[in-house]
PDB file of C-alpha atoms in Angstrom:
ATOM      1  CA  ARG R  26      19.594 -58.275   4.252  1.00  0.00           C
ATOM      2  CA  ALA R  27      17.401 -59.825   1.352  1.00  0.00           C
ATOM      3  CA  GLY R  28      14.816 -58.224  -1.103  1.00  0.00           C
ATOM      4  CA  GLY R  29      11.816 -59.199  -3.585  1.00  0.00           C
ATOM      5  CA  GLY R  30      13.126 -59.567  -7.308  1.00  0.00           C
ATOM      6  CA  SER R  31      11.822 -61.189 -10.719  1.00  0.00           C
ATOM      7  CA  ASN R  32      13.831 -64.047 -10.589  1.00  0.00           C
ATOM      8  CA  GLY R  33      11.107 -66.088  -9.004  1.00  0.00           C
ATOM      9  CA  SER R  34      11.128 -67.794  -5.705  1.00  0.00           C
ATOM     10  CA  ILE R  35      15.193 -66.548  -5.910  1.00  0.00           C
ATOM     11  CA  VAL R  36      16.027 -63.782  -2.354  1.00  0.00           C
ATOM     12  CA  ILE R  37      18.607 -61.465  -3.721  1.00  0.00           C
ATOM     13  CA  THR R  38      21.046 -61.780  -0.611  1.00  0.00           C
ATOM     14  CA  GLN R  39      24.415 -60.076  -0.106  1.00  0.00           C
ATOM     15  CA  GLY R  40      27.259 -62.312  -1.929  1.00  0.00           C
ATOM     16  CA  LEU R  41      25.173 -63.619  -4.507  1.00  0.00           C
ATOM     17  CA  LEU R  42      27.423 -62.161  -7.012  1.00  0.00           C
ATOM     18  CA  LYS R  43      30.887 -61.282  -6.642  1.00  0.00           C
ATOM     19  CA  VAL R  44      33.522 -59.128  -7.594  1.00  0.00           C
ATOM     20  CA  ASN R  45      35.612 -61.896  -8.662  1.00  0.00           C
ATOM     21  CA  GLU R  46      38.531 -60.612 -11.241  1.00  0.00           C
ATOM     22  CA  LEU R  47      39.548 -56.975 -11.924  1.00  0.00           C
ATOM     23  CA  VAL R  48      42.839 -55.392 -14.369  1.00  0.00           C
ATOM     24  CA  ALA R  49      43.328 -51.503 -13.379  1.00  0.00           C
ATOM     25  CA  ALA R  50      46.049 -51.152 -15.361  1.00  0.00           C
ATOM     26  CA  GLY R  51      47.753 -51.862 -18.398  1.00  0.00           C
ATOM     27  CA  SER R  52      44.878 -54.462 -19.902  1.00  0.00           C
ATOM     28  CA  THR R  53      45.947 -56.710 -23.064  1.00  0.00           C
ATOM     29  CA  ASN R  54      42.400 -58.361 -22.840  1.00  0.00           C
ATOM     30  CA  VAL R  55      40.646 -56.740 -25.964  1.00  0.00           C
ATOM     31  CA  ASN R  56      36.954 -55.644 -25.861  1.00  0.00           C
ATOM     32  CA  GLU R  57      34.253 -55.713 -28.741  1.00  0.00           C
ATOM     33  CA  PHE R  58      35.723 -52.373 -29.969  1.00  0.00           C
ATOM     34  CA  GLY R  59      39.300 -53.773 -30.626  1.00  0.00           C
ATOM     35  CA  THR R  60      40.760 -51.902 -27.728  1.00  0.00           C
ATOM     36  CA  ALA R  61      42.836 -52.695 -24.819  1.00  0.00           C
ATOM     37  CA  GLU R  62      40.482 -51.636 -21.710  1.00  0.00           C
ATOM     38  CA  ASP R  63      40.575 -52.251 -17.626  1.00  0.00           C
ATOM     39  CA  TRP R  64      37.588 -53.890 -16.559  1.00  0.00           C
ATOM     40  CA  PHE R  65      36.036 -56.371 -13.703  1.00  0.00           C
ATOM     41  CA  GLU R  66      34.200 -59.168 -13.735  1.00  0.00           C
ATOM     42  CA  ILE R  67      31.178 -59.975 -11.824  1.00  0.00           C
ATOM     43  CA  TYR R  68      30.808 -64.200 -10.352  1.00  0.00           C
ATOM     44  CA  ASN R  69      27.142 -65.668 -10.445  1.00  0.00           C
ATOM     45  CA  THR R  70      27.682 -68.174  -7.575  1.00  0.00           C
ATOM     46  CA  ARG R  71      24.510 -69.913  -7.957  1.00  0.00           C
ATOM     47  CA  THR R  72      24.356 -73.232  -9.571  1.00  0.00           C
ATOM     48  CA  GLU R  73      21.297 -71.857 -12.108  1.00  0.00           C
ATOM     49  CA  ALA R  74      21.420 -68.516 -14.275  1.00  0.00           C
ATOM     50  CA  PHE R  75      20.486 -65.515 -12.735  1.00  0.00           C
ATOM     51  CA  THR R  76      19.116 -62.404 -14.344  1.00  0.00           C
ATOM     52  CA  LEU R  77      19.636 -58.631 -13.135  1.00  0.00           C
ATOM     53  CA  GLN R  78      16.807 -57.125 -13.776  1.00  0.00           C
ATOM     54  CA  ALA R  79      17.229 -53.171 -15.572  1.00  0.00           C
ATOM     55  CA  GLY R  80      16.780 -50.288 -12.847  1.00  0.00           C
ATOM     56  CA  GLU R  81      17.732 -52.820  -9.982  1.00  0.00           C
ATOM     57  CA  TRP R  82      21.352 -53.361 -10.125  1.00  0.00           C
ATOM     58  CA  PHE R  83      23.958 -50.973 -10.349  1.00  0.00           C
ATOM     59  CA  VAL R  84      28.177 -51.052 -10.012  1.00  0.00           C
ATOM     60  CA  SER R  85      30.591 -48.509  -8.839  1.00  0.00           C
ATOM     61  CA  ASP R  86      33.829 -47.883  -8.433  1.00  0.00           C
ATOM     62  CA  GLY R  87      32.987 -45.200  -5.901  1.00  0.00           C
ATOM     63  CA  GLY R  88      32.418 -47.578  -2.592  1.00  0.00           C
ATOM     64  CA  PRO R  89      29.194 -47.976  -0.654  1.00  0.00           C
ATOM     65  CA  SER R  90      28.754 -44.176  -0.327  1.00  0.00           C
ATOM     66  CA  VAL R  91      28.314 -43.888  -4.397  1.00  0.00           C
ATOM     67  CA  PRO R  92      26.678 -47.245  -5.010  1.00  0.00           C
ATOM     68  CA  MET R  93      24.738 -46.446  -7.913  1.00  0.00           C
ATOM     69  CA  LYS R  94      27.418 -44.986 -10.539  1.00  0.00           C
ATOM     70  CA  TYR R  95      26.428 -46.751 -13.507  1.00  0.00           C
ATOM     71  CA  GLU R  96      23.103 -49.053 -13.816  1.00  0.00           C
ATOM     72  CA  LEU R  97      23.454 -52.650 -15.674  1.00  0.00           C
ATOM     73  CA  PRO R  98      21.296 -53.507 -18.151  1.00  0.00           C
ATOM     74  CA  GLU R  99      18.745 -56.513 -18.039  1.00  0.00           C
ATOM     75  CA  VAL R 100      21.693 -59.475 -18.222  1.00  0.00           C
ATOM     76  CA  THR R 101      21.460 -63.081 -17.514  1.00  0.00           C
ATOM     77  CA  ILE R 102      24.673 -64.638 -16.098  1.00  0.00           C
ATOM     78  CA  PRO R 103      24.873 -68.162 -16.259  1.00  0.00           C
ATOM     79  CA  ALA R 104      24.920 -70.737 -13.299  1.00  0.00           C
ATOM     80  CA  LEU R 105      28.397 -70.522 -11.790  1.00  0.00           C
ATOM     81  CA  GLY R 106      28.963 -67.957 -14.806  1.00  0.00           C
ATOM     82  CA  HIS R 107      30.919 -64.691 -15.237  1.00  0.00           C
ATOM     83  CA  LEU R 108      29.835 -61.287 -16.566  1.00  0.00           C
ATOM     84  CA  VAL R 109      32.939 -59.058 -17.562  1.00  0.00           C
ATOM     85  CA  ILE R 110      32.403 -54.909 -16.897  1.00  0.00           C
ATOM     86  CA  TRP R 111      34.244 -52.981 -19.175  1.00  0.00           C
ATOM     87  CA  CYS R 112      35.448 -49.930 -17.121  1.00  0.00           C
ATOM     88  CA  ASP R 113      36.475 -47.516 -19.991  1.00  0.00           C
ATOM     89  CA  ASN R 114      33.984 -44.166 -20.033  1.00  0.00           C
ATOM     90  CA  LEU R 115      32.305 -45.361 -22.848  1.00  0.00           C
ATOM     91  CA  ASN R 116      28.709 -45.475 -21.281  1.00  0.00           C
ATOM     92  CA  THR R 117      27.255 -47.823 -23.535  1.00  0.00           C
ATOM     93  CA  VAL R 118      26.163 -51.192 -24.622  1.00  0.00           C
ATOM     94  CA  GLU R 119      26.539 -53.219 -27.618  1.00  0.00           C
ATOM     95  CA  THR R 120      27.472 -56.594 -26.987  1.00  0.00           C
ATOM     96  CA  GLN R 121      29.343 -55.831 -24.112  1.00  0.00           C
ATOM     97  CA  ILE R 122      28.654 -53.481 -21.093  1.00  0.00           C
ATOM     98  CA  HIS R 123      30.932 -50.577 -21.100  1.00  0.00           C
ATOM     99  CA  THR R 124      30.741 -48.584 -18.087  1.00  0.00           C
ATOM    100  CA  ASN R 125      30.420 -44.127 -17.311  1.00  0.00           C
ATOM    101  CA  PHE R 126      33.412 -44.775 -15.627  1.00  0.00           C
ATOM    102  CA  ALA R 127      36.876 -45.883 -15.493  1.00  0.00           C
ATOM    103  CA  VAL R 128      39.323 -48.260 -12.587  1.00  0.00           C
ATOM    104  CA  SER R 129      42.025 -46.292 -11.414  1.00  0.00           C
ATOM    105  CA  SER R 130      45.473 -47.821 -11.280  1.00  0.00           C
ATOM    106  CA  ALA R 131      45.974 -45.852  -7.754  1.00  0.00           C
ATOM    107  CA  GLY R 132      43.311 -48.154  -6.281  1.00  0.00           C
ATOM    108  CA  GLU R 133      39.012 -47.954  -5.721  1.00  0.00           C
ATOM    109  CA  HIS R 134      36.320 -49.491  -4.178  1.00  0.00           C
ATOM    110  CA  LEU R 135      34.133 -51.589  -6.742  1.00  0.00           C
ATOM    111  CA  VAL R 136      30.495 -51.860  -5.256  1.00  0.00           C
ATOM    112  CA  ILE R 137      27.578 -54.477  -6.714  1.00  0.00           C
ATOM    113  CA  TYR R 138      24.485 -52.605  -5.529  1.00  0.00           C
ATOM    114  CA  TYR R 139      20.885 -53.736  -5.579  1.00  0.00           C
ATOM    115  CA  LYS R 140      18.153 -51.513  -5.142  1.00  0.00           C
ATOM    116  CA  SER R 141      14.017 -52.310  -5.564  1.00  0.00           C
ATOM    117  CA  ASP R 142      11.078 -51.258  -3.930  1.00  0.00           C
ATOM    118  CA  THR R 143      11.532 -53.158  -0.666  1.00  0.00           C
ATOM    119  CA  ALA R 144      15.307 -53.145  -0.132  1.00  0.00           C
ATOM    120  CA  GLU R 145      18.722 -51.521  -1.165  1.00  0.00           C
ATOM    121  CA  PHE R 146      21.800 -52.697  -0.379  1.00  0.00           C
ATOM    122  CA  VAL R 147      25.605 -53.618  -0.746  1.00  0.00           C
ATOM    123  CA  VAL R 148      25.825 -57.027  -2.599  1.00  0.00           C
ATOM    124  CA  ASP R 149      29.418 -57.496  -2.861  1.00  0.00           C
ATOM    125  CA  ASP R 150      32.490 -55.057  -2.848  1.00  0.00           C
ATOM    126  CA  TYR R 151      36.428 -55.269  -2.986  1.00  0.00           C
ATOM    127  CA  ALA R 152      38.170 -52.473  -2.432  1.00  0.00           C
ATOM    128  CA  TYR R 153      41.727 -52.411  -4.035  1.00  0.00           C
ATOM    129  CA  GLY R 154      45.359 -50.637  -3.361  1.00  0.00           C
ATOM    130  CA  PRO R 155      47.529 -49.417  -5.974  1.00  0.00           C
ATOM    131  CA  TRP R 156      48.385 -51.690  -8.505  1.00  0.00           C
ATOM    132  CA  SER R 157      51.901 -52.944  -8.797  1.00  0.00           C
ATOM    133  CA  THR R 158      52.026 -55.263 -12.241  1.00  0.00           C
ATOM    134  CA  PRO R 159      50.494 -53.879 -15.045  1.00  0.00           C
ATOM    135  CA  GLY R 160      48.279 -56.312 -17.167  1.00  0.00           C
ATOM    136  CA  ALA R 161      47.897 -58.868 -14.468  1.00  0.00           C
ATOM    137  CA  SER R 162      44.638 -59.368 -12.995  1.00  0.00           C
ATOM    138  CA  LEU R 163      43.653 -59.637  -8.979  1.00  0.00           C
ATOM    139  CA  GLY R 164      41.048 -62.467  -8.830  1.00  0.00           C
ATOM    140  CA  ARG R 165      39.477 -64.499  -6.501  1.00  0.00           C
ATOM    141  CA  SER R 166      40.470 -68.460  -6.205  1.00  0.00           C
ATOM    142  CA  PRO R 167      38.602 -70.196  -6.314  1.00  0.00           C
ATOM    143  CA  ASP R 168      35.929 -68.147  -8.251  1.00  0.00           C
ATOM    144  CA  GLY R 169      33.743 -66.470  -5.336  1.00  0.00           C
ATOM    145  CA  GLY R 170      36.337 -67.184  -2.674  1.00  0.00           C
ATOM    146  CA  ASP R 171      37.860 -65.250   0.139  1.00  0.00           C
ATOM    147  CA  ASN R 172      41.425 -65.360  -1.426  1.00  0.00           C
ATOM    148  CA  TRP R 173      42.744 -62.645  -3.794  1.00  0.00           C
ATOM    149  CA  ILE R 174      45.885 -63.246  -5.736  1.00  0.00           C
ATOM    150  CA  THR R 175      47.283 -61.694  -8.712  1.00  0.00           C
ATOM    151  CA  PHE R 176      47.092 -63.560 -12.357  1.00  0.00           C
ATOM    152  CA  THR R 177      49.799 -63.012 -14.574  1.00  0.00           C
ATOM    153  CA  ASN R 178      47.309 -64.340 -17.138  1.00  0.00           C
ATOM    154  CA  PRO R 179      43.731 -62.786 -16.969  1.00  0.00           C
ATOM    155  CA  THR R 180      40.813 -64.771 -17.093  1.00  0.00           C
ATOM    156  CA  PRO R 181      37.805 -62.235 -18.104  1.00  0.00           C
ATOM    157  CA  GLY R 182      34.431 -63.778 -18.888  1.00  0.00           C
ATOM    158  CA  ALA R 183      36.087 -67.570 -17.640  1.00  0.00           C
ATOM    159  CA  PRO R 184      36.761 -69.503 -14.339  1.00  0.00           C
ATOM    160  CA  ASN R 185      39.602 -68.369 -12.274  1.00  0.00           C
ATOM    161  CA  PRO R 186      42.744 -70.509 -12.259  1.00  0.00           C
TER     162      PRO R 186
END
C-alpha cells in the first residue's frame, strides 16, 4: 500500500519505518525527566532523513485493531536513524516523545500507523509475548532486519549490535 505525503516524492509504504527495539519491563534507560521508563524505537530504513507529518503518523500498543492510540508530532528521523518513543503514560512532548500508554510486560502488539487523505495502513507492527528478562531489550538485528534477539545492553536511539 502507498500514499502521498509531504516528503517530496517519497511514497509512504509498508516497511518505510520499523518497530526496531523495545523494553517492556525493568528499563534502566532514563528519559529527559530522569526516570527509567519503558520505550520502543522506530527505525528509518531510508538513506535519507524522513519527516513524520503531524496528524498523519500514529503509534499504538493495541495492534492493528486500535492503531491510532497516540498521534506523533512532526519530527524528523535521520537517514538510517532512530526515534525513541517513551511509553510512560505522560502524553507529552518536551525534548522527547512520551505516549499516552505504557507497554506491558505481559506482551502487546506495537503498531506504526499512517493515515492521510488518500491512504491509511499499518506501516509496521510487532507483537511480543511475556517479558522474561527485566532491563533487557528485544530488537532487530541488524537494524530493520527480520531477526529479533534479546540485548542485555539496550541501545535506545543508537544502532543495534
